[in-house]
Short mmCIF file of C-alpha atoms in Angstrom, two decimals:
data_model
loop_
_atom_site.label_atom_id
_atom_site.label_comp_id
_atom_site.label_asym_id
_atom_site.label_seq_id
_atom_site.Cartn_x
_atom_site.Cartn_y
_atom_site.Cartn_z
CA MET A 1 153.31 47.75 -117.10
CA LEU A 2 156.88 47.41 -116.29
CA HIS A 3 158.48 50.56 -116.84
CA LEU A 4 162.62 51.26 -117.31
CA ASN A 5 164.86 53.38 -117.03
CA ARG A 6 167.28 54.70 -118.78
CA GLY A 7 170.21 52.48 -118.33
CA ALA A 8 168.19 49.50 -117.44
CA LEU A 9 167.06 50.41 -121.61
CA GLU A 10 169.83 50.91 -122.71
CA ASN A 11 171.53 47.34 -120.43
CA ALA A 12 168.73 45.92 -122.13
CA GLU A 13 169.36 46.86 -125.93
CA LYS A 14 173.11 45.90 -124.84
CA LEU A 15 172.67 42.84 -123.83
CA GLU A 16 170.04 41.36 -127.28
CA LYS A 17 172.65 43.03 -129.77
CA GLN A 18 175.11 40.09 -127.30
CA GLU A 19 173.50 37.59 -127.97
CA SER A 20 172.35 38.19 -132.10
CA GLY A 21 176.10 38.04 -131.62
CA GLU A 22 176.51 35.77 -129.89
CA ARG A 23 174.35 33.81 -132.14
CA GLU A 24 175.86 35.23 -135.26
CA GLY A 25 176.89 32.31 -138.37
CA THR A 26 174.26 30.04 -136.01
CA GLY A 27 171.13 29.61 -138.41
CA ILE A 28 169.74 29.93 -135.45
CA PRO A 29 165.44 32.62 -134.98
CA GLN A 30 166.40 35.03 -132.87
CA ASP A 31 163.31 34.47 -131.87
CA GLN A 32 160.63 31.96 -131.08
CA ALA A 33 156.30 31.21 -131.14
CA LEU A 34 155.14 32.02 -127.18
CA SER A 35 158.30 34.15 -126.65
CA PHE A 36 158.03 37.17 -124.73
CA HIS A 37 160.97 38.16 -127.78
CA ARG A 38 159.74 40.75 -131.16
CA PRO A 39 157.42 38.87 -133.41
CA ARG A 40 160.09 36.95 -136.01
CA PRO A 41 159.63 38.48 -139.44
CA ILE A 42 158.32 36.21 -142.29
CA SER A 43 159.88 35.00 -144.37
CA LEU A 44 160.19 32.27 -146.54
CA THR A 45 163.13 31.54 -146.95
CA ALA A 46 163.93 31.72 -143.57
CA ILE A 47 161.16 29.43 -142.80
CA HIS A 48 162.45 26.25 -145.23
CA SER A 49 166.20 26.67 -144.46
CA PRO A 50 166.75 23.35 -142.52
CA ALA A 51 168.37 26.10 -139.66
CA HIS A 52 164.89 27.95 -138.58
CA SER A 53 162.53 24.82 -139.37
CA GLN A 54 161.47 23.09 -136.44
CA GLY A 55 158.83 20.48 -135.25
CA VAL A 56 158.92 16.35 -137.67
CA PHE A 57 160.08 15.98 -140.73
CA TYR A 58 161.51 13.13 -142.77
CA ARG A 59 165.37 11.73 -144.33
CA GLU A 60 165.98 11.49 -147.40
CA ASP A 61 165.31 7.97 -146.38
CA GLY A 62 162.09 8.45 -145.39
CA ALA A 63 162.65 8.07 -141.51
CA PRO A 64 161.16 10.76 -139.43
CA TYR A 65 163.35 13.29 -137.60
CA VAL A 66 162.38 15.92 -134.98
CA ARG A 67 164.33 19.28 -134.86
CA LEU A 68 163.59 21.56 -131.58
CA TRP A 69 165.88 24.88 -131.31
CA MET A 70 165.95 24.74 -127.39
CA LYS A 71 167.91 27.75 -126.14
CA ASN A 72 169.94 26.72 -123.09
CA ALA A 73 169.54 23.57 -122.05
CA CYS A 74 171.14 20.48 -120.57
CA ASP A 75 168.85 17.56 -122.25
CA VAL A 76 166.19 17.24 -124.51
CA GLU A 77 163.53 14.19 -124.17
CA LEU A 78 160.69 12.91 -125.91
CA ALA A 79 158.42 10.06 -124.09
CA VAL A 80 156.58 8.45 -126.30
CA GLY A 81 154.05 5.88 -125.38
CA ARG A 82 156.25 3.93 -122.18
CA GLU A 83 159.43 5.00 -124.27
CA LYS A 84 161.61 8.15 -123.54
CA TYR A 85 164.07 8.93 -126.64
CA ILE A 86 167.35 11.68 -126.58
CA PHE A 87 167.69 14.48 -128.00
CA LEU A 88 171.63 15.03 -129.42
CA GLU A 89 172.82 18.40 -129.74
CA VAL A 90 173.34 18.46 -133.64
CA GLU A 91 173.96 22.65 -133.53
CA ARG A 92 174.80 24.93 -130.57
CA ASP A 93 171.01 25.28 -128.59
CA VAL A 94 169.76 22.53 -131.79
CA TRP A 95 168.19 19.46 -131.12
CA GLU A 96 167.09 16.37 -133.09
CA LEU A 97 165.82 13.34 -132.74
CA THR A 98 166.05 9.80 -135.36
CA LEU A 99 162.88 8.21 -134.46
CA GLU A 100 161.90 4.70 -135.42
CA LEU A 101 157.63 4.86 -135.64
CA GLU A 102 155.38 2.97 -137.79
CA ALA A 103 152.87 5.76 -138.80
CA GLY A 104 150.32 7.32 -137.08
CA TYR A 105 149.27 8.79 -134.01
CA TYR A 106 151.98 9.01 -130.99
CA ASP A 107 151.30 11.34 -127.73
CA ALA A 108 154.48 13.18 -126.78
CA VAL A 109 155.52 14.46 -124.03
CA LEU A 110 159.12 16.75 -124.27
CA LEU A 111 160.60 16.82 -121.42
CA VAL A 112 163.59 19.84 -120.61
CA ASP A 113 166.32 19.28 -118.40
CA GLY A 114 164.29 17.08 -116.79
CA VAL A 115 161.14 19.77 -116.95
CA GLU A 116 157.70 18.25 -118.83
CA VAL A 117 156.61 21.91 -121.73
CA LEU A 118 154.65 22.06 -124.64
CA SER A 119 156.44 22.59 -127.86
CA PRO A 120 154.97 24.91 -130.28
CA TRP A 121 156.51 23.39 -133.21
CA LEU A 122 154.95 19.88 -133.01
CA PRO A 123 150.81 19.60 -133.29
CA ILE A 124 148.83 20.67 -129.77
CA GLY A 125 145.75 18.40 -128.60
CA PHE A 126 143.93 18.84 -125.10
CA GLY A 127 144.73 15.34 -123.10
CA ALA A 128 145.00 14.04 -119.81
CA GLY A 129 143.48 17.16 -118.02
CA HIS A 130 146.04 20.18 -119.69
CA PRO A 131 147.48 20.87 -122.78
CA ARG A 132 150.08 18.54 -124.84
CA ASN A 133 151.51 17.65 -127.37
CA PHE A 134 151.19 15.07 -130.07
CA LEU A 135 153.52 13.82 -133.29
CA GLU A 136 152.02 13.29 -135.82
CA ILE A 137 153.89 10.44 -138.12
CA GLY A 138 153.65 9.65 -141.91
CA PRO A 139 152.45 8.68 -144.39
CA ALA A 140 149.21 9.46 -143.52
CA ALA A 141 146.45 6.54 -144.00
CA GLU A 142 144.12 7.81 -147.09
CA TYR A 143 141.20 8.39 -145.00
CA LEU A 144 142.61 11.23 -143.06
CA GLU A 145 144.22 13.34 -145.98
CA ARG A 146 143.19 16.34 -146.35
CA GLY A 147 142.84 16.25 -149.71
CA ASP A 148 140.13 18.08 -152.08
CA ALA A 149 136.94 16.74 -150.51
CA PRO A 150 134.52 19.60 -149.87
CA ARG A 151 135.12 20.53 -146.29
CA GLY A 152 132.15 21.42 -144.13
CA LYS A 153 131.79 24.20 -141.21
CA LEU A 154 133.16 23.85 -137.61
CA CYS A 155 131.13 26.53 -135.03
CA HIS A 156 131.81 26.42 -131.07
CA GLU A 157 129.34 27.64 -128.85
CA TYR A 158 128.53 28.11 -125.58
CA PHE A 159 125.43 27.52 -123.26
CA PHE A 160 124.17 27.76 -119.80
CA SER A 161 123.60 23.24 -118.13
CA CYS A 162 120.76 23.42 -115.65
CA VAL A 163 121.97 20.06 -114.38
CA THR A 164 125.65 21.12 -114.26
CA GLY A 165 124.65 24.45 -112.67
CA ARG A 166 127.10 26.24 -115.37
CA GLU A 167 128.28 26.92 -118.06
CA GLU A 168 129.39 24.76 -120.93
CA THR A 169 130.90 24.10 -124.67
CA CYS A 170 130.14 22.14 -127.13
CA LEU A 171 131.39 21.88 -130.83
CA VAL A 172 129.20 21.24 -133.82
CA TYR A 173 130.87 20.48 -137.13
CA LEU A 174 127.76 21.08 -140.14
CA PRO A 175 128.57 18.97 -143.34
CA PRO A 176 129.79 20.49 -146.34
CA ASP A 177 126.43 22.26 -147.63
CA TYR A 178 125.07 22.56 -144.63
CA GLU A 179 122.98 25.24 -145.77
CA LYS A 180 121.43 24.18 -148.94
CA HIS A 181 119.88 21.07 -147.56
CA PRO A 182 115.92 21.04 -147.78
CA ASP A 183 115.13 18.90 -144.71
CA PRO A 184 116.43 18.86 -141.02
CA LEU A 185 119.63 16.35 -140.42
CA PRO A 186 120.54 13.49 -138.91
CA VAL A 187 122.37 14.15 -135.87
CA LEU A 188 125.44 13.22 -133.74
CA TYR A 189 125.55 13.12 -130.74
CA LEU A 190 130.72 12.12 -130.26
CA GLN A 191 131.95 12.07 -127.29
CA HIS A 192 135.55 11.98 -125.99
CA GLY A 193 137.82 9.80 -123.78
CA TYR A 194 138.77 10.82 -119.64
CA GLY A 195 140.97 13.36 -119.66
CA GLU A 196 139.94 14.83 -122.22
CA ASN A 197 137.84 18.31 -124.14
CA GLU A 198 135.00 18.81 -126.75
CA THR A 199 137.86 19.29 -129.15
CA ALA A 200 139.41 16.25 -128.68
CA TRP A 201 137.86 14.53 -131.93
CA VAL A 202 137.88 17.46 -133.83
CA TRP A 203 142.62 17.66 -133.44
CA GLN A 204 143.25 14.61 -132.74
CA GLY A 205 140.40 12.20 -134.14
CA ARG A 206 141.13 13.91 -137.26
CA ILE A 207 137.17 13.42 -137.36
CA ALA A 208 136.09 16.07 -140.12
CA ALA A 209 138.09 15.35 -142.65
CA ILE A 210 137.22 11.24 -142.60
CA LEU A 211 134.13 12.69 -142.64
CA GLU A 212 134.25 14.59 -145.47
CA ASN A 213 136.60 11.60 -147.17
CA LEU A 214 133.48 9.43 -146.54
CA LEU A 215 130.73 12.35 -148.61
CA ALA A 216 133.08 13.01 -151.29
CA LYS A 217 132.52 9.10 -151.99
CA GLY A 218 129.06 8.65 -151.69
CA ARG A 219 130.27 6.28 -148.72
CA ALA A 220 128.42 8.30 -145.65
CA LYS A 221 124.92 9.92 -144.87
CA PRO A 222 125.52 13.75 -144.57
CA MET A 223 125.31 14.52 -141.14
CA VAL A 224 125.41 16.91 -137.43
CA ILE A 225 127.95 16.43 -135.24
CA VAL A 226 127.87 17.43 -131.96
CA MET A 227 131.14 16.86 -129.05
CA ALA A 228 130.73 18.01 -125.71
CA ASP A 229 133.53 18.83 -122.87
CA GLY A 230 132.46 15.19 -121.06
CA MET A 231 134.84 16.02 -118.31
CA LEU A 232 130.76 17.27 -115.81
CA TYR A 233 131.66 18.70 -112.28
CA GLY A 234 128.77 19.50 -109.92
CA THR A 235 129.06 20.65 -106.59
CA GLU A 236 133.02 21.38 -104.80
CA GLU A 237 131.56 17.66 -103.72
CA ASP A 238 130.53 15.92 -105.59
CA GLY A 239 133.55 16.88 -108.21
CA LEU A 240 133.74 14.89 -111.53
CA CYS A 241 130.86 13.36 -112.77
CA HIS A 242 130.94 11.96 -115.86
CA ALA A 243 128.02 9.42 -114.72
CA ARG A 244 125.33 12.47 -115.54
CA TYR A 245 125.97 12.83 -118.53
CA PRO A 246 122.72 11.13 -119.95
CA GLU A 247 121.09 14.00 -117.88
CA PHE A 248 122.75 16.50 -119.66
CA LEU A 249 122.85 14.86 -123.62
CA ILE A 250 119.50 15.17 -123.04
CA ARG A 251 118.39 17.60 -120.92
CA ASP A 252 120.47 20.45 -121.85
CA LEU A 253 122.88 19.90 -125.05
CA ILE A 254 119.32 18.10 -127.61
CA PRO A 255 117.01 20.43 -127.03
CA PHE A 256 120.13 23.85 -127.40
CA ILE A 257 120.58 21.62 -131.17
CA GLY A 258 117.66 20.96 -131.49
CA ARG A 259 116.72 25.11 -131.54
CA ASN A 260 120.22 26.31 -133.03
CA TYR A 261 120.36 23.92 -135.42
CA ARG A 262 118.32 21.98 -138.05
CA VAL A 263 118.26 18.65 -137.23
CA ARG A 264 115.95 15.34 -136.92
CA GLU A 265 114.00 15.35 -133.95
CA ASP A 266 112.68 11.13 -134.53
CA ARG A 267 115.20 8.75 -132.65
CA GLU A 268 116.31 7.09 -136.16
CA GLY A 269 117.64 9.95 -137.61
CA ARG A 270 119.64 10.65 -133.62
CA ALA A 271 122.52 8.62 -132.83
CA VAL A 272 125.52 9.13 -130.38
CA ALA A 273 129.05 7.67 -129.67
CA GLY A 274 132.01 7.73 -127.84
CA LEU A 275 134.89 6.34 -127.33
CA SER A 276 136.97 5.12 -123.94
CA MET A 277 135.05 7.27 -121.01
CA GLY A 278 132.68 8.53 -123.57
CA SER A 279 132.30 4.79 -124.86
CA MET A 280 130.33 4.48 -120.80
CA GLN A 281 128.81 7.49 -121.19
CA ALA A 282 127.31 6.67 -124.94
CA SER A 283 126.30 3.87 -123.45
CA MET A 284 124.37 4.26 -120.21
CA ALA A 285 122.90 7.50 -122.39
CA ALA A 286 121.27 4.87 -125.55
CA PHE A 287 121.01 2.01 -123.08
CA ALA A 288 118.08 4.27 -120.63
CA HIS A 289 116.68 6.76 -123.40
CA PRO A 290 115.86 3.33 -126.01
CA GLU A 291 112.95 6.41 -126.97
CA LEU A 292 115.27 9.08 -127.95
CA PHE A 293 118.21 6.29 -129.82
CA ALA A 294 118.46 4.77 -132.72
CA TRP A 295 122.09 3.63 -133.08
CA ILE A 296 125.34 2.56 -130.90
CA GLY A 297 129.10 3.35 -131.00
CA LEU A 298 131.19 2.01 -128.52
CA PHE A 299 135.27 2.31 -129.03
CA GLY A 300 137.49 0.77 -127.26
CA GLY A 301 134.81 0.93 -125.52
CA PHE A 302 132.02 -0.43 -123.01
CA LEU A 303 128.61 -1.95 -122.65
CA ARG A 304 128.77 -1.47 -118.90
CA ASN A 305 130.65 1.63 -116.85
CA TYR A 306 134.49 0.63 -114.76
CA ILE A 307 134.66 3.92 -113.33
CA GLY A 308 133.57 5.09 -109.56
CA VAL A 309 133.06 1.73 -109.20
CA GLU A 310 134.48 -1.38 -107.62
CA GLU A 311 132.63 -3.70 -110.36
CA ALA A 312 131.84 -3.01 -113.41
CA ASP A 313 128.26 -1.46 -113.52
CA GLY A 314 125.15 -2.58 -115.59
CA THR A 315 122.72 -1.51 -114.56
CA HIS A 316 121.65 0.81 -117.09
CA LEU A 317 121.52 -3.14 -119.38
CA GLN A 318 118.97 -4.44 -117.31
CA GLU A 319 115.49 -3.67 -119.06
CA ALA A 320 117.68 -4.67 -122.62
CA LEU A 321 118.41 -7.56 -121.08
CA ARG A 322 115.03 -8.46 -120.19
CA ASP A 323 114.15 -8.14 -123.39
CA PRO A 324 116.62 -8.46 -125.79
CA GLU A 325 114.35 -8.92 -128.78
CA SER A 326 111.99 -6.45 -128.23
CA PHE A 327 115.26 -3.61 -127.68
CA PHE A 328 117.26 -5.07 -129.83
CA GLY A 329 114.27 -5.20 -132.48
CA GLN A 330 113.99 -0.92 -132.29
CA ASN A 331 117.78 -0.94 -132.14
CA ARG A 332 119.27 0.07 -136.12
CA LEU A 333 123.10 -0.37 -134.74
CA LEU A 334 125.04 -1.18 -132.02
CA PHE A 335 128.79 -1.00 -132.78
CA ARG A 336 131.13 -2.43 -130.43
CA SER A 337 135.30 -2.09 -131.73
CA ILE A 338 139.05 -2.54 -129.83
CA GLY A 339 142.72 -2.85 -130.47
CA ARG A 340 144.00 -6.03 -130.32
CA GLU A 341 146.71 -4.30 -127.31
CA ASP A 342 144.34 -2.55 -125.95
CA VAL A 343 144.91 -2.88 -122.44
CA PHE A 344 140.39 -2.96 -121.34
CA PHE A 345 140.57 -5.64 -123.76
CA ARG A 346 139.64 -8.46 -121.76
CA PHE A 347 136.95 -5.86 -120.36
CA PHE A 348 135.82 -6.56 -124.26
CA LEU A 349 135.55 -9.99 -124.21
CA GLU A 350 133.69 -10.54 -121.10
CA GLU A 351 130.75 -8.26 -122.95
CA ASP A 352 131.71 -10.31 -125.47
CA GLN A 353 129.57 -13.72 -123.23
CA ILE A 354 126.97 -11.07 -122.25
CA CYS A 355 126.12 -10.73 -126.23
CA SER A 356 126.48 -13.81 -127.31
CA ASP A 357 124.48 -15.04 -124.22
CA ASN A 358 121.45 -12.32 -124.11
CA GLY A 359 120.89 -12.75 -128.20
CA ILE A 360 122.66 -8.73 -128.65
CA PRO A 361 123.47 -8.39 -132.05
CA CYS A 362 126.38 -6.41 -132.84
CA VAL A 363 128.41 -5.11 -134.98
CA ARG A 364 131.63 -5.97 -134.02
CA ARG A 365 135.61 -5.03 -134.54
CA VAL A 366 139.29 -5.86 -133.42
CA TYR A 367 142.12 -2.93 -134.53
CA ASP A 368 145.41 -4.08 -134.60
CA GLY A 369 146.97 -1.39 -131.84
CA GLY A 370 146.03 -0.33 -128.49
CA HIS A 371 144.21 2.58 -126.29
CA ASP A 372 144.67 4.76 -129.00
CA TRP A 373 144.06 7.55 -131.42
CA ASN A 374 145.05 5.30 -134.22
CA VAL A 375 142.24 2.67 -132.46
CA TRP A 376 139.83 5.23 -133.00
CA ARG A 377 139.62 6.94 -136.51
CA ARG A 378 139.71 3.73 -137.46
CA SER A 379 136.85 2.85 -135.04
CA ALA A 380 135.44 6.13 -136.22
CA HIS A 381 135.69 5.43 -140.31
CA ASP A 382 133.77 2.60 -140.46
CA PHE A 383 131.49 3.28 -137.84
CA LEU A 384 129.80 6.65 -139.98
CA GLN A 385 129.63 4.54 -143.17
CA LEU A 386 127.02 2.23 -141.07
CA LEU A 387 125.40 5.45 -139.50
CA PHE A 388 121.80 6.14 -140.59
CA GLN A 389 121.46 4.04 -143.84
CA GLU A 390 118.33 2.48 -144.17
CA GLU A 391 119.78 -1.15 -144.14
CA LYS A 392 120.05 -2.19 -140.73
CA ARG A 393 124.02 -4.46 -139.84
CA GLU A 394 124.11 -7.09 -138.04
#
C-alpha cells in the first residue's frame, strides 16, 4: 500500500485541481478506462457528446475515422497491415485519423510516441502472442450482424492435460436451447491460428453470430463448438509444439467434453477444423484418426504441416493417399479454403495438385482477401452450412 503524508496529499490535490483547470473547457473526460484515476461518472450526455467519445466513428459521407484522447502525446500513429497512418491533433490531447478502408476486419497497432500501446477504446483480441487492437469497419456483412436471432451460451473451462502436464483451457459454445435438445448434439472442434488462443474465434472470428444467424434461417444444424488453446507447450526444452494437438485432442479434450456436455460420440457426429496453423492441426488429427472424424475444415488452410520443418510434411496423409477411395469413401466432407491474396497461396495450389493426382474429393473455396479474418469468417460461414448434413457434399 502507498502511504502519503499530509503535505504530499495537499500537493497532490493542488496538482489535480491545476490539471482540472487546464483541461476546463476542452470537453475532454478527466478519467479514462484502465487508468489510475477514479472511475468516470456515467453520463449519457457525456458519453454521446463528440468530445467525450473515443473509438471508431463515421462522418456524414460514411468515411470511418478513429478518435482517441492521448494526454501529452507528441505523435500518434496507427499501423494497419503494412500501412502506417498518422493522427492529427484536432483539439488539445484529442487525436483523429480518417481512414480509407473498405468494410471488414483489420489488425491494428496503435503507436504513441513510437511505443506500441493497447487502447481500451478499440476492440481487443489476442494475436501474435499478445493482446492487440483490431478494427471493425462497417457496414458489417449481414451474416455477421447480431440481429434478433436466438442466442447461445459460452462456457470457459479449465482442465488438467495429461499430454502437456499442465492446466489447459477451452471455450465451449452451446447453441440456443441446448438444454432442451432431447438427443446429444454433434460437436465441432475449431482451432485458431499461430500466436492466437481459444478466444480468437469468439472475438475476431465472431463464430457465435455466424452460427446463430444460420440456425435462425434453418441453414445449419445445431451443434456444440469447442475452441481450445492450440499453442501447446511441453517441457522448457521442448518449447512450443503445435504438433501435439492431435494427441491432446484425443487423450484430453474429447474425453473432457464427453464427460461434461451432451455431445455425440460417433465419428459422424464429430468434426475438426481450423485456420492457418489450426488447419494443420485439424489435418493431422483427422487424417491420422479417421475413426474419430468424418468432417474436416481447413481455412487459409493446409493439408500438410509447414511449421518447424524444412519441407512440407505430409506424413499423416500417407494412409489416406495409399487407399484414397476407401479413406474418402468414409469421409463426409473435406473443405479447403483460402484468400486469393494469401501469402501462402502457392502452397494451396500445390495441395490442389495432391488432391487432383490422388482423386481426393473436396469442397474448394477461394475468396477475395488475404491471410486474414475476413477470409476465415467467410470460410466458417460456408463450412457450417455443409456440416452434419445428411447429403455428402463434393
